[in-house]
Short mmCIF file of C-alpha atoms and ligand atoms in Angstrom, two decimals:
data_model
loop_
_atom_site.label_atom_id
_atom_site.label_comp_id
_atom_site.label_asym_id
_atom_site.label_seq_id
_atom_site.Cartn_x
_atom_site.Cartn_y
_atom_site.Cartn_z
CA MET A 1 -5.03 -17.23 10.60
CA PRO A 2 -2.96 -18.98 7.94
CA ILE A 3 -4.77 -19.09 4.63
CA ALA A 4 -7.23 -21.87 5.28
CA ARG A 5 -7.79 -22.97 1.70
CA PRO A 6 -5.11 -22.39 -0.98
CA ALA A 7 -6.25 -21.49 -4.38
CA ALA A 8 -5.75 -23.95 -7.15
CA SER A 9 -3.20 -23.29 -10.04
CA VAL A 10 -4.05 -21.87 -13.38
CA ALA A 11 -2.44 -22.51 -16.69
CA LEU A 12 -0.49 -19.46 -17.71
CA GLU A 13 -0.60 -18.08 -21.41
CA GLY A 14 1.11 -15.06 -20.94
CA PHE A 15 1.41 -11.57 -19.19
CA GLU A 16 0.32 -8.04 -20.29
CA LEU A 17 2.00 -5.17 -18.69
CA ARG A 18 1.08 -1.45 -19.20
CA VAL A 19 2.57 1.89 -17.68
CA LEU A 20 -0.34 4.17 -16.90
CA HIS A 21 -0.41 7.88 -16.22
CA LEU A 22 -3.13 8.76 -13.93
CA PRO A 23 -3.58 12.49 -13.15
CA LEU A 24 -4.03 13.25 -9.26
CA VAL A 25 -7.04 15.39 -8.03
CA ALA A 26 -4.29 17.51 -6.24
CA PRO A 27 -0.59 17.42 -5.84
CA PHE A 28 0.44 14.81 -3.17
CA THR A 29 3.61 16.21 -1.09
CA THR A 30 5.54 13.89 1.11
CA SER A 31 8.86 14.64 2.80
CA PHE A 32 10.47 13.01 -0.35
CA GLY A 33 8.56 15.16 -3.10
CA THR A 34 5.50 16.11 -4.92
CA GLU A 35 3.59 13.85 -7.44
CA THR A 36 0.62 15.32 -9.64
CA VAL A 37 0.57 12.32 -11.84
CA ARG A 38 0.41 8.70 -10.46
CA GLU A 39 2.83 6.35 -12.62
CA VAL A 40 1.87 2.84 -12.01
CA ILE A 41 2.23 -0.64 -13.75
CA VAL A 42 -1.11 -2.67 -14.32
CA VAL A 43 -0.53 -6.52 -14.85
CA ARG A 44 -2.96 -8.73 -16.66
CA ALA A 45 -2.36 -12.27 -16.21
CA LEU A 46 -3.71 -14.39 -19.21
CA THR A 47 -4.58 -17.77 -18.19
CA SER A 48 -6.72 -20.73 -19.86
CA GLU A 49 -9.02 -20.08 -16.95
CA GLY A 50 -9.39 -16.57 -17.74
CA ASP A 51 -7.67 -13.14 -17.06
CA GLY A 52 -6.43 -11.77 -13.82
CA TRP A 53 -5.38 -8.15 -12.71
CA GLY A 54 -2.71 -6.80 -10.36
CA GLU A 55 -0.96 -3.52 -9.90
CA ILE A 56 2.74 -2.74 -9.38
CA VAL A 57 2.84 0.09 -7.05
CA THR A 58 6.38 1.70 -7.72
CA GLN A 59 6.60 5.15 -8.26
CA ALA A 60 8.59 7.05 -11.27
CA ASP A 61 11.29 7.91 -8.84
CA PRO A 62 13.07 5.55 -6.22
CA LEU A 63 12.22 8.16 -3.37
CA TYR A 64 10.14 6.14 -1.07
CA SER A 65 12.19 2.89 -1.60
CA SER A 66 14.89 1.83 -4.13
CA GLU A 67 12.07 0.49 -6.27
CA TYR A 68 10.80 2.61 -9.43
CA THR A 69 8.81 2.26 -12.37
CA GLN A 70 11.22 1.75 -15.24
CA GLY A 71 13.33 -0.57 -12.95
CA ALA A 72 10.16 -2.67 -12.03
CA TRP A 73 9.09 -2.81 -15.83
CA ASP A 74 12.44 -4.21 -16.78
CA VAL A 75 12.95 -6.65 -14.08
CA ALA A 76 9.35 -8.06 -14.65
CA LEU A 77 9.71 -8.44 -18.31
CA ARG A 78 13.44 -9.52 -18.40
CA PHE A 79 13.21 -11.99 -15.63
CA PHE A 80 10.18 -12.58 -13.80
CA VAL A 81 7.37 -13.00 -16.44
CA PRO A 82 9.69 -15.37 -18.36
CA ALA A 83 10.40 -17.59 -15.02
CA LEU A 84 6.76 -17.76 -14.42
CA LEU A 85 5.87 -18.58 -18.03
CA ASP A 86 8.30 -21.35 -17.90
CA ARG A 87 6.07 -23.23 -15.44
CA ARG A 88 2.90 -24.48 -17.12
CA ARG A 89 0.61 -24.13 -14.21
CA VAL A 90 1.25 -21.80 -11.32
CA ALA A 91 -0.86 -21.25 -8.03
CA PRO A 92 -0.80 -17.98 -6.35
CA HIS A 93 1.32 -19.50 -3.36
CA ASP A 94 3.79 -20.86 -6.03
CA VAL A 95 4.75 -17.42 -7.46
CA ALA A 96 6.96 -16.01 -4.72
CA GLY A 97 8.94 -19.34 -4.67
CA ALA A 98 9.27 -19.21 -8.46
CA LEU A 99 10.69 -15.46 -8.24
CA GLU A 100 12.43 -16.00 -4.92
CA PRO A 101 16.17 -16.51 -6.62
CA PHE A 102 15.86 -12.94 -7.98
CA LYS A 103 16.74 -10.48 -5.25
CA GLY A 104 14.56 -7.44 -4.01
CA HIS A 105 11.89 -5.88 -6.54
CA ARG A 106 9.21 -6.78 -3.94
CA MET A 107 6.81 -4.31 -5.67
CA ALA A 108 7.19 -5.89 -8.98
CA LYS A 109 6.92 -9.48 -7.52
CA ALA A 110 3.72 -8.48 -5.67
CA GLY A 111 2.05 -7.25 -8.69
CA LEU A 112 2.51 -10.30 -10.50
CA GLU A 113 1.38 -12.45 -7.57
CA LEU A 114 -1.60 -10.41 -7.55
CA ALA A 115 -2.57 -10.97 -10.93
CA VAL A 116 -2.24 -14.77 -10.60
CA LEU A 117 -4.28 -14.55 -7.47
CA ASP A 118 -7.03 -12.79 -9.07
CA ALA A 119 -7.30 -15.08 -11.92
CA ALA A 120 -6.95 -18.19 -9.73
CA LEU A 121 -9.84 -16.95 -7.39
CA ARG A 122 -12.01 -15.88 -10.19
CA ALA A 123 -11.63 -19.35 -11.76
CA GLU A 124 -12.86 -20.71 -8.37
CA GLY A 125 -15.51 -18.41 -7.87
CA ARG A 126 -14.16 -17.08 -4.49
CA SER A 127 -13.28 -13.23 -3.31
CA LEU A 128 -9.93 -12.37 -2.13
CA ALA A 129 -11.62 -11.24 1.27
CA GLU A 130 -13.03 -15.03 1.82
CA TYR A 131 -9.67 -16.57 0.82
CA ALA A 132 -7.58 -14.35 3.13
CA GLY A 133 -10.32 -14.88 6.18
CA ALA A 134 -11.76 -11.30 6.13
CA VAL A 135 -13.88 -10.88 9.27
CA ARG A 136 -15.65 -7.61 8.25
CA ASP A 137 -17.74 -6.46 5.16
CA ARG A 138 -16.51 -2.63 5.34
CA VAL A 139 -13.20 -1.08 6.74
CA PRO A 140 -13.05 2.00 8.45
CA SER A 141 -11.23 4.74 6.16
CA GLY A 142 -8.36 6.83 6.95
CA VAL A 143 -7.02 9.56 4.58
CA SER A 144 -3.38 10.64 4.11
CA VAL A 145 -2.74 14.14 3.79
CA GLY A 146 0.11 15.66 2.32
CA ILE A 147 2.26 18.56 3.18
CA GLN A 148 0.55 21.86 2.20
CA ARG A 149 1.53 25.19 1.64
CA ASP A 150 1.38 26.15 5.48
CA PRO A 151 -0.35 25.23 8.54
CA ALA A 152 -3.64 27.12 7.76
CA ALA A 153 -3.71 25.33 4.31
CA LEU A 154 -3.43 22.14 6.04
CA VAL A 155 -6.27 22.88 8.30
CA ASP A 156 -8.36 23.77 5.59
CA THR A 157 -7.46 20.42 3.75
CA VAL A 158 -8.08 18.40 6.62
CA ALA A 159 -11.50 20.02 7.42
CA GLY A 160 -12.51 18.90 3.95
CA TYR A 161 -11.65 15.14 4.50
CA LEU A 162 -13.38 15.40 7.89
CA ASP A 163 -16.58 16.80 6.21
CA GLU A 164 -16.36 13.76 3.81
CA GLY A 165 -16.39 11.63 6.92
CA TYR A 166 -12.88 10.12 7.01
CA VAL A 167 -12.57 8.54 10.57
CA ARG A 168 -8.85 9.21 10.91
CA ILE A 169 -6.35 11.69 9.74
CA LYS A 170 -2.63 11.06 8.87
CA ILE A 171 -0.49 13.95 8.12
CA LYS A 172 2.93 13.99 6.54
CA ILE A 173 5.70 15.74 8.40
CA LYS A 174 9.23 16.66 7.64
CA PRO A 175 11.73 18.75 9.81
CA GLY A 176 10.32 22.26 10.30
CA ARG A 177 6.79 21.10 9.32
CA ASP A 178 6.23 18.82 12.36
CA VAL A 179 5.02 20.31 15.71
CA VAL A 180 3.58 23.56 13.99
CA ASP A 181 1.67 21.36 11.33
CA THR A 182 0.29 18.77 14.41
CA ALA A 183 -0.50 21.59 16.77
CA ALA A 184 -2.47 23.42 13.93
CA VAL A 185 -4.45 20.23 13.27
CA ARG A 186 -5.02 19.53 17.05
CA ASP A 187 -6.18 23.02 17.90
CA ALA A 188 -8.43 23.24 14.97
CA PHE A 189 -10.07 19.85 15.50
CA GLY A 190 -9.62 18.59 19.22
CA ALA A 191 -9.34 14.82 19.81
CA ILE A 192 -9.90 13.56 16.42
CA PRO A 193 -8.00 10.35 15.71
CA LEU A 194 -4.59 11.70 14.46
CA GLN A 195 -1.43 10.39 13.27
CA VAL A 196 1.88 11.61 11.63
CA ASP A 197 4.22 10.18 8.93
CA ALA A 198 7.84 11.24 8.45
CA ASN A 199 8.71 8.92 5.73
CA SER A 200 11.95 8.41 7.18
CA ALA A 201 13.13 12.05 7.06
CA TYR A 202 14.67 12.29 10.69
CA THR A 203 17.83 10.87 12.46
CA MET A 204 18.19 10.33 16.10
CA ALA A 205 19.64 13.91 16.35
CA ASP A 206 16.06 14.92 16.09
CA ALA A 207 14.81 12.99 19.16
CA ASP A 208 13.89 16.25 21.06
CA THR A 209 12.03 17.50 18.44
CA LEU A 210 10.17 14.23 17.90
CA ALA A 211 9.40 13.94 21.77
CA GLU A 212 7.68 17.25 21.52
CA LEU A 213 4.87 15.43 19.51
CA ASP A 214 4.07 13.33 22.59
CA ARG A 215 1.85 16.16 23.88
CA PHE A 216 -0.40 15.61 20.93
CA ASP A 217 -1.67 12.19 22.16
CA LEU A 218 -1.12 10.80 18.47
CA LEU A 219 -2.09 7.35 17.59
CA LEU A 220 1.36 6.74 16.25
CA ILE A 221 4.05 8.34 14.49
CA GLU A 222 5.28 6.42 11.14
CA GLN A 223 8.67 5.74 9.93
CA PRO A 224 10.49 8.57 11.68
CA LEU A 225 14.17 7.35 10.71
CA GLN A 226 15.82 5.57 7.85
CA GLU A 227 14.74 2.38 6.44
CA ASP A 228 17.84 0.17 7.81
CA ASP A 229 17.60 1.86 11.18
CA LEU A 230 15.94 -0.59 13.20
CA VAL A 231 18.21 -0.42 16.38
CA ASP A 232 17.67 3.42 16.42
CA HIS A 233 14.06 2.94 15.97
CA ALA A 234 14.22 0.80 19.11
CA ALA A 235 15.84 3.37 20.87
CA LEU A 236 13.63 6.25 19.67
CA ALA A 237 10.55 4.14 20.74
CA ARG A 238 12.01 3.72 24.28
CA ARG A 239 12.35 7.54 24.28
CA LEU A 240 8.91 8.52 23.11
CA LYS A 241 5.46 8.05 24.45
CA THR A 242 3.91 8.26 20.91
CA PRO A 243 3.90 4.63 19.73
CA VAL A 244 6.41 3.99 16.80
CA CYS A 245 4.96 2.50 13.51
CA LEU A 246 7.16 1.10 10.83
CA ASP A 247 6.45 1.27 7.17
CA GLU A 248 9.44 1.31 4.94
CA SER A 249 11.52 -0.75 7.39
CA ILE A 250 9.35 -3.72 7.06
CA VAL A 251 9.90 -5.38 3.71
CA SER A 252 9.37 -9.18 4.69
CA ASP A 253 7.64 -11.28 7.37
CA LYS A 254 11.24 -12.15 8.64
CA GLY A 255 12.11 -8.43 8.95
CA ALA A 256 8.63 -7.85 11.05
CA ALA A 257 9.84 -10.45 13.08
CA ASP A 258 13.02 -8.93 13.73
CA ALA A 259 11.61 -5.57 14.36
CA LEU A 260 9.34 -6.76 16.90
CA ALA A 261 11.95 -8.82 18.85
CA LEU A 262 14.05 -5.56 18.86
CA GLY A 263 11.21 -3.40 19.96
CA SER A 264 11.70 -1.28 17.04
CA ALA A 265 7.75 -0.76 16.41
CA SER A 266 4.80 -1.15 18.49
CA VAL A 267 2.46 -0.84 15.45
CA VAL A 268 3.01 -2.15 11.96
CA ASN A 269 1.88 -0.48 8.84
CA ILE A 270 1.38 -3.47 6.22
CA LYS A 271 1.53 -2.69 2.35
CA ALA A 272 1.44 -5.85 0.14
CA GLY A 273 3.68 -4.05 -2.48
CA ARG A 274 6.36 -3.18 -0.11
CA VAL A 275 6.66 -6.76 1.46
CA GLY A 276 6.38 -8.64 -1.95
CA GLY A 277 2.72 -9.63 -2.14
CA TYR A 278 -0.41 -10.02 -0.39
CA LEU A 279 0.30 -13.70 0.72
CA GLU A 280 3.42 -12.32 2.65
CA ALA A 281 1.28 -9.31 3.89
CA VAL A 282 -1.31 -11.83 5.48
CA ARG A 283 1.78 -13.75 7.16
CA ILE A 284 2.88 -10.38 8.67
CA HIS A 285 -0.82 -9.89 9.87
CA ASP A 286 -0.83 -13.28 11.43
CA ARG A 287 2.52 -13.00 13.22
CA CYS A 288 1.42 -9.36 14.61
CA PHE A 289 -2.08 -10.70 15.47
CA ALA A 290 -0.38 -13.49 17.51
CA ALA A 291 1.75 -11.15 19.19
CA GLY A 292 -0.90 -8.62 20.02
CA VAL A 293 0.64 -5.95 17.82
CA PRO A 294 -1.86 -3.81 16.15
CA VAL A 295 -1.48 -3.39 12.51
CA TRP A 296 -3.40 -1.09 9.61
CA CYS A 297 -3.16 -1.45 5.88
CA GLY A 298 -0.96 1.44 4.20
CA GLY A 299 -1.56 2.82 0.77
CA MET A 300 0.49 3.60 -2.31
CA LEU A 301 -2.16 5.68 -4.42
CA GLU A 302 -3.47 2.34 -5.72
CA THR A 303 -6.01 2.32 -8.77
CA GLY A 304 -9.01 0.40 -8.39
CA ILE A 305 -7.30 -2.79 -8.77
CA GLY A 306 -4.98 -2.46 -5.67
CA ARG A 307 -7.54 -0.44 -3.69
CA ALA A 308 -9.80 -3.37 -3.92
CA ALA A 309 -7.30 -5.81 -2.72
CA ASN A 310 -6.30 -3.50 0.22
CA ALA A 311 -9.94 -3.34 1.38
CA ALA A 312 -9.85 -7.14 1.44
CA LEU A 313 -6.84 -7.33 3.33
CA ALA A 314 -7.84 -4.62 5.92
CA ALA A 315 -10.92 -6.76 6.78
CA LEU A 316 -8.60 -9.35 8.53
CA ALA A 317 -9.13 -9.53 12.44
CA GLY A 318 -5.78 -7.93 13.25
CA PHE A 319 -6.19 -4.71 11.09
CA THR A 320 -7.46 -2.79 14.35
CA LEU A 321 -6.26 0.72 13.21
CA PRO A 322 -8.13 2.60 10.38
CA GLY A 323 -5.93 2.17 7.23
CA ASP A 324 -5.02 4.23 4.22
CA VAL A 325 -7.87 2.92 2.45
CA SER A 326 -9.64 5.73 1.26
CA ALA A 327 -12.20 6.44 -1.71
CA SER A 328 -10.91 6.55 -5.08
CA SER A 329 -11.97 10.08 -5.32
CA ARG A 330 -9.28 10.94 -2.67
CA PHE A 331 -6.78 10.66 -5.60
CA TYR A 332 -8.62 10.19 -8.74
CA ALA A 333 -11.46 12.04 -10.74
CA ARG A 334 -11.40 8.85 -13.01
CA ASP A 335 -10.50 5.34 -11.97
CA ILE A 336 -9.74 2.26 -14.36
CA VAL A 337 -12.40 -0.01 -12.59
CA SER A 338 -16.06 0.71 -13.41
CA GLU A 339 -17.11 0.85 -9.56
CA PRO A 340 -14.32 2.85 -7.91
CA ALA A 341 -14.19 2.56 -4.11
CA LEU A 342 -16.51 4.83 -2.22
CA LEU A 343 -16.66 6.64 1.18
CA GLU A 344 -20.00 5.36 2.88
CA ASP A 345 -20.23 6.53 6.45
CA GLY A 346 -16.58 6.74 6.86
CA HIS A 347 -16.16 3.21 5.41
CA VAL A 348 -15.00 1.49 2.30
CA ARG A 349 -16.94 -1.66 1.42
CA VAL A 350 -14.78 -4.91 1.16
CA PRO A 351 -15.64 -6.46 -2.28
CA THR A 352 -17.50 -9.40 -2.41
CA GLY A 353 -17.27 -10.37 -6.08
CA HIS A 354 -15.05 -13.23 -7.45
CA GLY A 355 -11.14 -12.62 -7.17
CA LEU A 356 -10.69 -8.77 -6.61
CA GLY A 357 -14.31 -8.24 -7.29
CA ILE A 358 -13.47 -5.54 -9.82
CA GLU A 359 -14.40 -4.93 -13.40
CA ILE A 360 -11.84 -3.15 -15.39
CA ASP A 361 -13.15 0.08 -17.29
CA GLN A 362 -11.40 -0.96 -20.57
CA VAL A 363 -11.68 2.73 -21.92
CA ALA A 364 -10.28 4.26 -19.11
CA LEU A 365 -7.59 1.72 -18.87
CA ASP A 366 -6.65 2.42 -22.63
CA ASP A 367 -6.72 6.10 -22.10
CA PHE A 368 -4.35 6.21 -19.47
CA THR A 369 -1.84 3.60 -20.90
CA VAL A 370 1.34 5.18 -22.01
CA ALA A 371 3.40 1.80 -22.75
CA ARG A 372 2.35 -1.66 -23.16
CA GLU A 373 3.89 -4.90 -23.46
CA THR A 374 2.70 -8.54 -23.82
CA LEU A 375 4.72 -11.85 -23.46
CA THR A 376 3.35 -15.10 -24.11
CA ARG A 377 4.59 -18.93 -23.73
O1 NPG B 401 -3.74 6.51 0.68
O2 NPG B 401 -3.03 5.44 -0.90
C1 NPG B 401 -2.91 6.43 -0.06
C2 NPG B 401 -1.58 7.16 0.19
C3 NPG B 401 -1.09 6.73 1.69
O3 NPG B 401 0.49 8.24 2.28
C4 NPG B 401 0.34 7.30 1.81
N1 NPG B 401 1.38 6.78 1.17
O4 NPG B 401 4.52 6.82 2.77
O5 NPG B 401 2.58 5.69 3.15
C5 NPG B 401 3.37 6.51 2.29
C6 NPG B 401 2.63 7.08 1.14
C7 NPG B 401 3.20 6.81 -0.11
C8 NPG B 401 2.65 6.86 -1.34
C9 NPG B 401 4.45 6.37 -0.27
C10 NPG B 401 3.03 6.36 -2.46
C11 NPG B 401 5.02 6.00 -1.53
C12 NPG B 401 4.40 6.10 -2.67
#
């Protein structure tokens, strides 16, 4: 459903950007590398109506996408923040248009838009969930499990998450660690809801191996091929029984429309950062919902800021598959919000407070800050 009542504008006074280094509770390994510290940019919009918070979900290195933290920092401070401060008043739905002349850098745009959205909704006394049209007050919580030392270690790790109550397991795969890892988890845990994520580690030359995964009755296989391989994904989707889900390939609503028209995906992972913001994410949801295509909310190891926003997004009607919306403790021993997301009976609560419904833990924020810059009008 399109957003029923847009948020009013706020008078922008400035933006504060910080780079944070948050230690992870355990290393997180994907087909593109291992992270032990989450480097992330936190945005604070300073407005006459009050502050708003956002998060730029880039990683330190451009391995998941072409975006990376120093690039986002530079483009945000050099181009995006000045372009927004040029306008005296800005509403959340104006942000994308104001930044549209600048190509790409969707994660940076999304983080700035989120901060404006939070400020505007707080000023109005509305929650993000209410604004976006949420239909649930809690969302089922899936967990993304990185590649482990060996399949036995993977089984141990998955057992721990199942004990905690996660309702869906996603395992990362890469060539050589696909069929064996998936078989190990299926053998150990039977018919649990299970899916795999390749983070674009394969080509069509691997189609036979990927077809072997069909026997595991997976919910889906996520992003097997390269970001720009929509036609190959369509060919692979015809070949596999396992539903193909796209992540990296979908960077806009238009891209989602193209992928659906081509048959490149029968499920879509929606990440607000990847598509340039929560408003574009809602548009993709609406398109998929109208087309009967299931969507789920992806994760980018968000802090409590983005995690709260993701829980609100995942509460829309079309999010029919559990998302990577896990408890904060999945990644962090200490978060930067005063009430980090908890796992309760396999679910995460949708925040009801105004805006994102979070309170920043200012001490934690300062402790994790490694760089800071403020631009004002
Ligand atoms: O639960 O936040 C989470 C992590 C989910 O696996 C996850 N994210 O490819 O989807 C991904 C992956 C990722 C994380 C990608 C960080 C890029 C950066």
